[in-house]
mmCIF file of C-alpha atoms and ligand atoms in Angstrom:
data_model
loop_
_atom_site.group_PDB
_atom_site.id
_atom_site.type_symbol
_atom_site.label_atom_id
_atom_site.label_comp_id
_atom_site.label_asym_id
_atom_site.label_seq_id
_atom_site.Cartn_x
_atom_site.Cartn_y
_atom_site.Cartn_z
ATOM 1 C CA MET A 1 -30.092 -3.884 -21.843
ATOM 2 C CA SER A 2 -28.267 -5.277 -19.109
ATOM 3 C CA VAL A 3 -26.810 -7.681 -17.734
ATOM 4 C CA LEU A 4 -26.464 -7.763 -13.192
ATOM 5 C CA VAL A 5 -24.186 -10.243 -12.240
ATOM 6 C CA THR A 6 -24.385 -10.934 -8.343
ATOM 7 C CA GLY A 7 -20.551 -12.137 -7.191
ATOM 8 C CA GLY A 8 -18.725 -9.980 -9.540
ATOM 9 C CA THR A 9 -15.373 -9.969 -8.154
ATOM 10 C CA GLY A 10 -15.188 -13.153 -7.323
ATOM 11 C CA TYR A 11 -12.590 -15.633 -9.489
ATOM 12 C CA ILE A 12 -15.468 -17.357 -11.948
ATOM 13 C CA GLY A 13 -17.927 -13.784 -12.055
ATOM 14 C CA SER A 14 -14.592 -11.527 -12.504
ATOM 15 C CA HIS A 15 -13.407 -13.744 -15.554
ATOM 16 C CA THR A 16 -17.300 -13.919 -17.238
ATOM 17 C CA ILE A 17 -17.101 -10.149 -16.266
ATOM 18 C CA VAL A 18 -14.173 -9.758 -18.375
ATOM 19 C CA GLU A 19 -16.063 -12.120 -21.287
ATOM 20 C CA LEU A 20 -19.545 -10.152 -21.274
ATOM 21 C CA LEU A 21 -17.358 -7.051 -21.097
ATOM 22 C CA ASN A 22 -15.414 -7.664 -24.444
ATOM 23 C CA ALA A 23 -18.579 -8.520 -25.966
ATOM 24 C CA GLY A 24 -19.457 -5.954 -25.165
ATOM 25 C CA GLU A 25 -21.983 -6.226 -23.109
ATOM 26 C CA LYS A 26 -23.376 -3.481 -20.639
ATOM 27 C CA VAL A 27 -22.815 -5.026 -16.921
ATOM 28 C CA ILE A 28 -23.586 -4.565 -13.296
ATOM 29 C CA ILE A 29 -22.203 -5.502 -10.992
ATOM 30 C CA ILE A 30 -23.368 -6.726 -7.116
ATOM 31 C CA ASP A 31 -20.825 -7.817 -4.604
ATOM 32 C CA ASN A 32 -19.744 -7.181 -0.654
ATOM 33 C CA PHE A 33 -15.926 -7.944 -1.462
ATOM 34 C CA SER A 34 -16.522 -11.254 1.194
ATOM 35 C CA ASN A 35 -14.378 -13.295 -0.788
ATOM 36 C CA SER A 36 -12.987 -10.370 -2.976
ATOM 37 C CA LYS A 37 -11.310 -7.675 -3.394
ATOM 38 C CA PRO A 38 -11.944 -4.067 -4.740
ATOM 39 C CA GLU A 39 -8.765 -4.083 -6.503
ATOM 40 C CA VAL A 40 -10.116 -6.799 -8.828
ATOM 41 C CA LEU A 41 -12.240 -3.623 -10.363
ATOM 42 C CA ASP A 42 -9.131 -2.214 -11.522
ATOM 43 C CA LYS A 43 -8.178 -5.360 -12.998
ATOM 44 C CA ILE A 44 -11.274 -5.693 -14.943
ATOM 45 C CA LYS A 45 -10.912 -2.051 -16.523
ATOM 46 C CA GLU A 46 -7.320 -2.131 -16.921
ATOM 47 C CA ILE A 47 -7.998 -5.747 -18.809
ATOM 48 C CA THR A 48 -11.321 -4.547 -20.874
ATOM 49 C CA LYS A 49 -10.892 -0.442 -20.703
ATOM 50 C CA LYS A 50 -14.959 -0.281 -20.033
ATOM 51 C CA ASN A 51 -16.025 1.154 -16.878
ATOM 52 C CA VAL A 52 -19.005 -1.306 -14.475
ATOM 53 C CA VAL A 53 -21.540 -0.435 -12.958
ATOM 54 C CA PHE A 54 -20.488 -1.804 -9.283
ATOM 55 C CA TYR A 55 -22.540 -1.281 -6.197
ATOM 56 C CA LYS A 56 -21.058 -2.584 -2.405
ATOM 57 C CA ILE A 57 -23.793 -3.831 -1.045
ATOM 58 C CA ASN A 58 -24.748 -7.921 0.261
ATOM 59 C CA TYR A 59 -27.029 -9.703 -1.893
ATOM 60 C CA LEU A 60 -29.413 -10.284 1.262
ATOM 61 C CA ASP A 61 -30.005 -6.622 1.930
ATOM 62 C CA GLU A 62 -33.611 -6.068 -0.079
ATOM 63 C CA LYS A 63 -32.999 -2.656 0.279
ATOM 64 C CA GLU A 64 -30.879 -2.473 -1.091
ATOM 65 C CA MET A 65 -31.266 -4.529 -3.727
ATOM 66 C CA GLN A 66 -33.815 -3.069 -4.946
ATOM 67 C CA LYS A 67 -32.645 0.455 -5.354
ATOM 68 C CA VAL A 68 -30.378 -1.266 -8.129
ATOM 69 C CA PHE A 69 -34.020 -2.405 -9.189
ATOM 70 C CA GLU A 70 -35.272 1.261 -9.215
ATOM 71 C CA GLU A 71 -31.909 2.932 -10.430
ATOM 72 C CA ASN A 72 -31.252 0.008 -13.505
ATOM 73 C CA PRO A 73 -35.135 -0.670 -15.524
ATOM 74 C CA ASP A 74 -32.546 -1.814 -18.275
ATOM 75 C CA ILE A 75 -31.427 -5.054 -16.409
ATOM 76 C CA GLU A 76 -32.282 -7.792 -19.120
ATOM 77 C CA VAL A 77 -30.465 -10.628 -18.073
ATOM 78 C CA VAL A 78 -29.112 -11.924 -13.587
ATOM 79 C CA ILE A 79 -26.013 -14.021 -13.297
ATOM 80 C CA ASN A 80 -26.054 -15.158 -10.250
ATOM 81 C CA PHE A 81 -22.511 -15.769 -8.510
ATOM 82 C CA ALA A 82 -23.210 -14.503 -5.250
ATOM 83 C CA GLY A 83 -22.695 -17.309 -2.888
ATOM 84 C CA PHE A 84 -20.781 -19.484 -0.078
ATOM 85 C CA LYS A 85 -18.160 -21.684 -1.521
ATOM 86 C CA ALA A 86 -15.623 -23.525 1.027
ATOM 87 C CA VAL A 87 -17.423 -27.067 1.350
ATOM 88 C CA GLY A 88 -15.758 -27.984 4.164
ATOM 89 C CA GLU A 89 -16.812 -24.306 6.238
ATOM 90 C CA SER A 90 -20.240 -25.466 5.474
ATOM 91 C CA VAL A 91 -20.218 -28.676 7.459
ATOM 92 C CA GLN A 92 -18.805 -26.801 10.469
ATOM 93 C CA LYS A 93 -21.825 -23.300 9.020
ATOM 94 C CA PRO A 94 -24.334 -24.840 8.043
ATOM 95 C CA LEU A 95 -27.038 -21.657 8.892
ATOM 96 C CA GLU A 96 -24.708 -19.322 7.142
ATOM 97 C CA TYR A 97 -24.246 -21.533 4.130
ATOM 98 C CA TYR A 98 -27.958 -22.515 4.063
ATOM 99 C CA HIS A 99 -28.976 -18.561 4.758
ATOM 100 C CA ASN A 100 -25.886 -16.592 2.359
ATOM 101 C CA ASN A 101 -26.850 -19.167 -0.706
ATOM 102 C CA VAL A 102 -30.753 -20.445 -0.307
ATOM 103 C CA THR A 103 -32.291 -16.971 1.439
ATOM 104 C CA GLY A 104 -29.775 -14.725 -1.498
ATOM 105 C CA ALA A 105 -31.175 -16.731 -4.803
ATOM 106 C CA LEU A 106 -34.818 -16.368 -2.745
ATOM 107 C CA ILE A 107 -34.360 -12.718 -1.871
ATOM 108 C CA LEU A 108 -32.628 -11.835 -6.093
ATOM 109 C CA LEU A 109 -35.600 -13.990 -7.427
ATOM 110 C CA GLN A 110 -38.356 -12.589 -5.755
ATOM 111 C CA MET A 111 -36.552 -9.026 -6.544
ATOM 112 C CA MET A 112 -36.250 -10.135 -10.103
ATOM 113 C CA LYS A 113 -39.991 -11.502 -10.015
ATOM 114 C CA LYS A 114 -41.241 -7.732 -8.902
ATOM 115 C CA TYR A 115 -39.869 -6.111 -11.997
ATOM 116 C CA HIS A 116 -39.956 -8.359 -14.000
ATOM 117 C CA VAL A 117 -36.895 -9.321 -14.982
ATOM 118 C CA LYS A 118 -36.922 -12.818 -15.983
ATOM 119 C CA LYS A 119 -33.822 -14.065 -17.459
ATOM 120 C CA PHE A 120 -31.921 -15.926 -14.951
ATOM 121 C CA VAL A 121 -28.521 -18.179 -14.883
ATOM 122 C CA PHE A 122 -27.469 -19.681 -11.931
ATOM 123 C CA SER A 123 -23.521 -21.667 -11.170
ATOM 124 C CA SER A 124 -24.579 -24.746 -10.260
ATOM 125 C CA SER A 125 -21.536 -27.649 -9.490
ATOM 126 C CA ALA A 126 -20.927 -30.899 -10.458
ATOM 127 C CA THR A 127 -21.270 -31.655 -6.432
ATOM 128 C CA VAL A 128 -25.346 -31.930 -6.964
ATOM 129 C CA TYR A 129 -24.781 -35.085 -8.618
ATOM 130 C CA GLY A 130 -23.454 -36.785 -5.757
ATOM 131 C CA GLU A 131 -21.568 -40.659 -6.132
ATOM 132 C CA PRO A 132 -22.374 -40.452 -9.750
ATOM 133 C CA GLU A 133 -25.007 -42.674 -11.150
ATOM 134 C CA LYS A 134 -22.548 -43.374 -14.301
ATOM 135 C CA ILE A 135 -19.514 -42.037 -16.092
ATOM 136 C CA PRO A 136 -19.237 -39.704 -18.093
ATOM 137 C CA LEU A 137 -22.070 -37.798 -16.384
ATOM 138 C CA THR A 138 -24.941 -36.500 -18.446
ATOM 139 C CA GLU A 139 -27.303 -34.073 -17.166
ATOM 140 C CA ASP A 140 -30.480 -36.114 -16.658
ATOM 141 C CA CYS A 141 -28.412 -38.200 -13.935
ATOM 142 C CA LYS A 142 -29.528 -38.118 -10.432
ATOM 143 C CA VAL A 143 -29.446 -35.934 -8.485
ATOM 144 C CA GLY A 144 -29.205 -35.569 -4.876
ATOM 145 C CA GLY A 145 -27.033 -37.637 -1.797
ATOM 146 C CA THR A 146 -24.892 -34.310 -2.242
ATOM 147 C CA THR A 147 -22.271 -35.228 1.314
ATOM 148 C CA ASN A 148 -22.370 -31.288 2.306
ATOM 149 C CA PRO A 149 -24.254 -27.992 2.939
ATOM 150 C CA TYR A 150 -22.598 -25.877 0.112
ATOM 151 C CA GLY A 151 -23.275 -29.367 -2.351
ATOM 152 C CA THR A 152 -26.704 -28.946 -1.182
ATOM 153 C CA SER A 153 -27.577 -25.781 -1.381
ATOM 154 C CA LYS A 154 -26.900 -25.521 -4.805
ATOM 155 C CA LEU A 155 -29.034 -28.272 -5.010
ATOM 156 C CA MET A 156 -31.577 -26.576 -3.101
ATOM 157 C CA ILE A 157 -31.247 -23.992 -5.496
ATOM 158 C CA GLU A 158 -31.882 -26.124 -9.043
ATOM 159 C CA GLN A 159 -35.108 -27.337 -7.150
ATOM 160 C CA ILE A 160 -36.105 -23.617 -6.601
ATOM 161 C CA LEU A 161 -35.635 -23.068 -9.969
ATOM 162 C CA GLN A 162 -37.542 -25.862 -10.938
ATOM 163 C CA ASP A 163 -40.556 -25.245 -9.241
ATOM 164 C CA LEU A 164 -40.831 -21.411 -9.868
ATOM 165 C CA TYR A 165 -40.391 -22.568 -13.863
ATOM 166 C CA HIS A 166 -43.016 -25.139 -13.130
ATOM 167 C CA SER A 167 -45.605 -22.311 -12.007
ATOM 168 C CA ASP A 168 -44.559 -19.538 -14.885
ATOM 169 C CA SER A 169 -42.878 -20.723 -17.530
ATOM 170 C CA SER A 170 -42.213 -17.358 -19.011
ATOM 171 C CA TRP A 171 -39.802 -17.634 -17.301
ATOM 172 C CA ASP A 172 -36.351 -18.345 -18.978
ATOM 173 C CA ILE A 173 -33.803 -20.163 -16.862
ATOM 174 C CA CYS A 174 -30.513 -21.465 -17.689
ATOM 175 C CA ILE A 175 -28.432 -24.063 -14.944
ATOM 176 C CA LEU A 176 -25.137 -24.739 -15.093
ATOM 177 C CA ARG A 177 -22.960 -27.307 -13.668
ATOM 178 C CA TYR A 178 -19.544 -26.411 -13.181
ATOM 179 C CA PHE A 179 -16.975 -29.217 -13.047
ATOM 180 C CA ASN A 180 -13.586 -28.101 -11.315
ATOM 181 C CA PRO A 181 -12.831 -24.790 -12.698
ATOM 182 C CA VAL A 182 -9.009 -23.952 -12.523
ATOM 183 C CA GLY A 183 -6.562 -21.287 -14.224
ATOM 184 C CA SER A 184 -7.033 -17.407 -14.553
ATOM 185 C CA HIS A 185 -6.792 -14.408 -17.392
ATOM 186 C CA GLU A 186 -3.960 -14.936 -19.285
ATOM 187 C CA SER A 187 -3.297 -12.074 -18.886
ATOM 188 C CA GLY A 188 -2.123 -12.213 -14.938
ATOM 189 C CA LEU A 189 -4.015 -9.943 -13.037
ATOM 190 C CA LEU A 190 -6.668 -11.994 -12.330
ATOM 191 C CA GLY A 191 -7.209 -15.347 -10.174
ATOM 192 C CA GLU A 192 -8.132 -17.912 -8.171
ATOM 193 C CA GLU A 193 -7.631 -16.324 -3.977
ATOM 194 C CA PRO A 194 -8.662 -18.534 -1.676
ATOM 195 C CA GLN A 195 -8.294 -17.683 1.930
ATOM 196 C CA GLY A 196 -6.386 -19.257 4.031
ATOM 197 C CA ILE A 197 -4.639 -22.719 3.033
ATOM 198 C CA PRO A 198 -6.249 -23.700 0.318
ATOM 199 C CA ASN A 199 -8.603 -26.644 0.122
ATOM 200 C CA ASN A 200 -8.824 -27.162 -3.764
ATOM 201 C CA LEU A 201 -5.380 -29.126 -5.635
ATOM 202 C CA MET A 202 -4.405 -26.397 -8.547
ATOM 203 C CA PRO A 203 -4.404 -23.747 -5.556
ATOM 204 C CA TYR A 204 -2.524 -26.145 -3.231
ATOM 205 C CA ILE A 205 -0.254 -26.711 -5.978
ATOM 206 C CA VAL A 206 0.374 -23.526 -7.177
ATOM 207 C CA ARG A 207 0.979 -22.861 -3.332
ATOM 208 C CA VAL A 208 4.003 -25.936 -3.055
ATOM 209 C CA ALA A 209 5.778 -24.648 -6.151
ATOM 210 C CA SER A 210 6.341 -21.031 -5.671
ATOM 211 C CA GLY A 211 7.169 -22.411 -1.735
ATOM 212 C CA THR A 212 4.451 -20.864 0.079
ATOM 213 C CA LEU A 213 3.658 -24.653 0.879
ATOM 214 C CA LYS A 214 6.079 -27.875 1.467
ATOM 215 C CA GLU A 215 4.592 -30.388 0.146
ATOM 216 C CA LEU A 216 0.879 -31.649 -1.657
ATOM 217 C CA SER A 217 -1.568 -34.677 0.416
ATOM 218 C CA VAL A 218 -2.088 -36.897 -2.864
ATOM 219 C CA PHE A 219 -5.548 -37.552 -0.983
ATOM 220 C CA GLY A 220 -4.978 -41.537 -1.309
ATOM 221 C CA ASN A 221 -3.957 -43.567 -4.381
ATOM 222 C CA ASP A 222 -6.283 -46.612 -3.549
ATOM 223 C CA TYR A 223 -9.289 -45.680 -5.651
ATOM 224 C CA PRO A 224 -10.395 -47.680 -8.559
ATOM 225 C CA THR A 225 -8.488 -45.255 -11.092
ATOM 226 C CA PRO A 226 -5.805 -45.764 -13.888
ATOM 227 C CA ASP A 227 -3.087 -44.609 -11.212
ATOM 228 C CA GLY A 228 -5.364 -44.540 -7.717
ATOM 229 C CA THR A 229 -5.799 -41.143 -7.748
ATOM 230 C CA GLY A 230 -9.022 -39.543 -7.770
ATOM 231 C CA VAL A 231 -10.008 -38.266 -11.898
ATOM 232 C CA ARG A 232 -12.006 -35.194 -12.185
ATOM 233 C CA ASP A 233 -13.099 -32.757 -14.564
ATOM 234 C CA TYR A 234 -10.709 -30.063 -15.202
ATOM 235 C CA ILE A 235 -11.922 -26.719 -17.193
ATOM 236 C CA HIS A 236 -10.404 -23.453 -17.670
ATOM 237 C CA VAL A 237 -11.861 -21.100 -15.872
ATOM 238 C CA VAL A 238 -12.199 -18.822 -19.299
ATOM 239 C CA ASP A 239 -13.595 -21.465 -21.214
ATOM 240 C CA LEU A 240 -16.272 -21.724 -17.962
ATOM 241 C CA ALA A 241 -16.835 -17.887 -18.020
ATOM 242 C CA LYS A 242 -17.813 -18.591 -21.731
ATOM 243 C CA GLY A 243 -19.794 -20.481 -21.275
ATOM 244 C CA HIS A 244 -21.818 -17.541 -19.778
ATOM 245 C CA LEU A 245 -21.657 -15.868 -23.022
ATOM 246 C CA LYS A 246 -23.288 -18.542 -24.461
ATOM 247 C CA ALA A 247 -26.137 -19.255 -22.374
ATOM 248 C CA ILE A 248 -27.192 -15.388 -22.199
ATOM 249 C CA GLU A 249 -27.436 -16.333 -26.206
ATOM 250 C CA LYS A 250 -29.931 -19.192 -25.556
ATOM 251 C CA LEU A 251 -31.819 -17.326 -23.243
ATOM 252 C CA ARG A 252 -31.744 -14.068 -25.375
ATOM 253 C CA LYS A 253 -33.904 -16.326 -28.565
ATOM 254 C CA GLU A 254 -37.738 -17.259 -28.609
ATOM 255 C CA GLU A 255 -38.730 -20.221 -26.637
ATOM 256 C CA LYS A 256 -39.173 -19.972 -23.170
ATOM 257 C CA GLY A 257 -36.992 -22.899 -20.834
ATOM 258 C CA LEU A 258 -35.723 -24.265 -18.197
ATOM 259 C CA TYR A 259 -32.412 -26.031 -19.664
ATOM 260 C CA ILE A 260 -29.476 -27.367 -17.462
ATOM 261 C CA TYR A 261 -26.220 -27.612 -19.435
ATOM 262 C CA ASN A 262 -22.607 -29.837 -17.407
ATOM 263 C CA LEU A 263 -19.667 -27.109 -18.189
ATOM 264 C CA GLY A 264 -16.573 -29.611 -17.838
ATOM 265 C CA THR A 265 -14.113 -30.419 -20.782
ATOM 266 C CA GLY A 266 -15.187 -33.883 -20.998
ATOM 267 C CA THR A 267 -11.646 -35.594 -19.874
ATOM 268 C CA GLY A 268 -10.592 -36.168 -16.625
ATOM 269 C CA TYR A 269 -7.091 -36.629 -15.114
ATOM 270 C CA SER A 270 -6.177 -37.933 -12.094
ATOM 271 C CA VAL A 271 -4.334 -35.583 -8.980
ATOM 272 C CA LEU A 272 -0.692 -36.764 -10.339
ATOM 273 C CA ASP A 273 -1.741 -36.520 -13.896
ATOM 274 C CA MET A 274 -2.492 -32.559 -12.769
ATOM 275 C CA VAL A 275 1.151 -32.285 -11.049
ATOM 276 C CA LYS A 276 3.264 -33.204 -13.730
ATOM 277 C CA ALA A 277 1.233 -31.431 -16.139
ATOM 278 C CA PHE A 278 1.449 -28.703 -13.971
ATOM 279 C CA GLU A 279 5.779 -29.803 -13.512
ATOM 280 C CA ARG A 280 6.532 -29.525 -17.473
ATOM 281 C CA ALA A 281 3.699 -26.855 -18.130
ATOM 282 C CA THR A 282 5.786 -24.400 -15.471
ATOM 283 C CA ASN A 283 8.998 -26.685 -15.014
ATOM 284 C CA ARG A 284 8.602 -26.514 -11.119
ATOM 285 C CA LYS A 285 8.784 -29.184 -8.378
ATOM 286 C CA VAL A 286 5.618 -30.443 -6.952
ATOM 287 C CA PRO A 287 6.806 -32.626 -4.303
ATOM 288 C CA TYR A 288 4.089 -34.872 -2.845
ATOM 289 C CA LYS A 289 3.535 -37.121 -0.307
ATOM 290 C CA ILE A 290 0.039 -39.865 -0.732
ATOM 291 C CA VAL A 291 -2.474 -39.643 2.172
ATOM 292 C CA GLU A 292 -5.461 -41.286 4.112
ATOM 293 C CA ARG A 293 -8.424 -40.758 1.560
ATOM 294 C CA ARG A 294 -10.701 -37.266 1.987
ATOM 295 C CA PRO A 295 -13.722 -37.992 3.628
ATOM 296 C CA GLY A 296 -16.440 -37.131 0.463
ATOM 297 C CA ASP A 297 -14.509 -37.663 -2.105
ATOM 298 C CA ILE A 298 -15.380 -39.861 -5.174
ATOM 299 C CA ALA A 299 -13.026 -42.123 -6.778
ATOM 300 C CA THR A 300 -13.614 -40.155 -10.294
ATOM 301 C CA CYS A 301 -15.751 -37.227 -12.186
ATOM 302 C CA TYR A 302 -16.231 -35.870 -15.586
ATOM 303 C CA ALA A 303 -19.167 -34.474 -17.802
ATOM 304 C CA ASP A 304 -20.221 -35.189 -20.739
ATOM 305 C CA PRO A 305 -20.623 -31.937 -22.495
ATOM 306 C CA THR A 306 -22.109 -32.818 -25.634
ATOM 307 C CA LYS A 307 -25.294 -31.083 -24.798
ATOM 308 C CA ALA A 308 -23.790 -27.344 -24.515
ATOM 309 C CA TYR A 309 -22.163 -28.145 -27.368
ATOM 310 C CA GLU A 310 -25.213 -29.085 -29.529
ATOM 311 C CA GLU A 311 -27.774 -26.545 -27.936
ATOM 312 C CA LEU A 312 -25.482 -23.504 -27.031
ATOM 313 C CA GLY A 313 -22.057 -24.259 -29.487
ATOM 314 C CA TRP A 314 -19.501 -24.029 -26.618
ATOM 315 C CA ARG A 315 -16.786 -26.007 -26.476
ATOM 316 C CA ALA A 316 -13.555 -26.051 -24.122
ATOM 317 C CA GLU A 317 -11.402 -24.782 -25.372
ATOM 318 C CA LYS A 318 -7.594 -24.962 -23.428
ATOM 319 C CA THR A 319 -5.006 -27.752 -23.033
ATOM 320 C CA LEU A 320 -4.314 -28.385 -19.143
ATOM 321 C CA GLU A 321 -1.036 -27.006 -20.633
ATOM 322 C CA ASP A 322 -2.973 -23.486 -21.001
ATOM 323 C CA MET A 323 -4.667 -23.985 -16.915
ATOM 324 C CA CYS A 324 -0.679 -24.736 -15.595
ATOM 325 C CA GLN A 325 0.304 -21.516 -16.813
ATOM 326 C CA ASP A 326 -2.355 -19.908 -16.302
ATOM 327 C CA ALA A 327 -3.052 -20.371 -13.026
ATOM 328 C CA TRP A 328 1.408 -20.216 -12.164
ATOM 329 C CA ARG A 329 1.187 -16.646 -13.931
ATOM 330 C CA TYR A 330 -1.383 -15.117 -11.852
ATOM 331 C CA ILE A 331 0.448 -16.076 -8.826
ATOM 332 C CA GLU A 332 4.699 -14.945 -9.988
ATOM 333 C CA LYS A 333 2.731 -11.678 -11.326
ATOM 334 C CA GLN A 334 1.473 -11.680 -6.967
ATOM 335 C CA THR A 335 5.017 -12.559 -5.602
ATOM 336 C CA GLU A 336 6.134 -9.772 -8.281
ATOM 337 C CA LYS A 337 4.515 -6.878 -6.560
HETATM 338 C C1 LIG B 401 -9.753 -32.631 -6.547
HETATM 339 C C2 LIG B 401 -8.833 -33.898 -6.525
HETATM 340 C C3 LIG B 401 -8.868 -34.573 -4.680
HETATM 341 C C4 LIG B 401 -6.732 -31.470 -2.534
HETATM 342 C C5 LIG B 401 -14.826 -29.489 -4.686
HETATM 343 C C6 LIG B 401 -16.144 -29.283 -4.790
HETATM 344 C C7 LIG B 401 -16.665 -29.234 -5.518
HETATM 345 C C8 LIG B 401 -15.833 -27.801 -6.135
HETATM 346 C C9 LIG B 401 -15.354 -27.830 -6.290
HETATM 347 C C10 LIG B 401 -16.493 -25.418 -5.585
HETATM 348 C C11 LIG B 401 -9.561 -34.527 -5.318
HETATM 349 C C12 LIG B 401 -7.455 -34.234 -4.651
HETATM 350 C C13 LIG B 401 -7.419 -31.975 -3.243
HETATM 351 C C14 LIG B 401 -5.005 -31.189 -1.870
HETATM 352 C C15 LIG B 401 -5.840 -33.570 -3.318
HETATM 353 N N1 LIG B 401 -16.347 -26.585 -5.595
HETATM 354 N N2 LIG B 401 -7.032 -33.261 -3.993
HETATM 355 N N3 LIG B 401 -4.604 -33.106 -2.653
HETATM 356 O O1 LIG B 401 -13.127 -32.204 -4.239
HETATM 357 O O2 LIG B 401 -13.478 -32.540 -7.256
HETATM 358 O O3 LIG B 401 -15.266 -30.607 -6.241
HETATM 359 O O4 LIG B 401 -14.539 -28.404 -5.541
HETATM 360 O O5 LIG B 401 -17.652 -23.976 -4.796
HETATM 361 O O6 LIG B 401 -18.231 -28.853 -5.148
HETATM 362 O O7 LIG B 401 -16.342 -30.673 -3.729
HETATM 363 O O8 LIG B 401 -12.294 -30.193 -6.020
HETATM 364 O O9 LIG B 401 -9.981 -29.724 -6.295
HETATM 365 O O10 LIG B 401 -11.151 -30.347 -3.764
HETATM 366 O O11 LIG B 401 -9.932 -32.122 -5.465
HETATM 367 O O12 LIG B 401 -5.496 -34.863 -3.667
HETATM 368 O O13 LIG B 401 -4.425 -30.863 -1.409
HETATM 369 O O14 LIG B 401 -7.919 -33.624 -5.780
HETATM 370 O O15 LIG B 401 -8.960 -35.490 -2.774
HETATM 371 O O16 LIG B 401 -9.472 -36.431 -5.462
HETATM 372 P P1 LIG B 401 -13.123 -31.167 -5.808
HETATM 373 P P2 LIG B 401 -10.676 -30.342 -5.585
#
């Protein structure tokens, strides 16, 4: 049996592929390198010494997708990482975002239905909670009030999955709501490579530390948090990747269902905590200045990850120091070249 992974050469996808291969799974990857590079496949091989089946196709291409399912009758489960993910860009290009994320998911699900593959793991995001109803966030907190098309596309797909399961309970679906993934594989071979100036905090910090960017702008220090800066639940991408293996294990069990899990550590760190932790872990300086709040940001967001621990037996194990050191190692390796 094999696991089909869309978006398998992206940031979270590639780390998950490594964990799947290390666990002895047979993997098929679909990607069109819209936000990743073919070299990622070589790195995966270098780390795991294992081969994957790879298709360079766009998951919106129904004919090509059909070919993948025809050629691989042993697909048992699909993990969907494919999709656009830049929040700011999604505001500028809503049609492109809805088309790529929502239509892509629909095509994938239709294909799965046609070929009787009914186990599905979906990459969702804590962004679906909008303004948090309470902290820490539990999976039964209200969702909605997303402030950008990226977030709304995740919410729409969650709704589609609910409706699908409601219509046919032979589906077996796991929705994983990621908090803030950071860091990279300890080999320094895989990592996060945002195009252009990064929007997210950790990629920005590493580029300031390496001298590529001058200083970090801290978006607001007047939030109702201990030091006034935004608090988030940063989770090591390898811990997150391992959560997908646990999700697959769950779907392989007898009973069918639609399950939702928060994948976070349960601990919130502020922007300044992150700057200090990074400086300590890497011995580099991260100059910063305080600027205006960023529109759409919330003060505090972190998970209650109890449900994932109780039902999947998963919890994050890596420390903030690991997250900082591993994020930095990847950048150092990149600059060595
Ligand atoms: C974290 C904190 C910022 C950059 C977003 C998306 C979410 C998900 C992950 C995924 C906040 C502050 C940041 C900077 C700063 N998307 N910050 N200076 O906003 O929690 O989540 O990314 O694919 O859907 O909304 O993450 O890393 O952008 O910000 O001060 O240059 O760092 O204000 O408090 P966020 P982030």
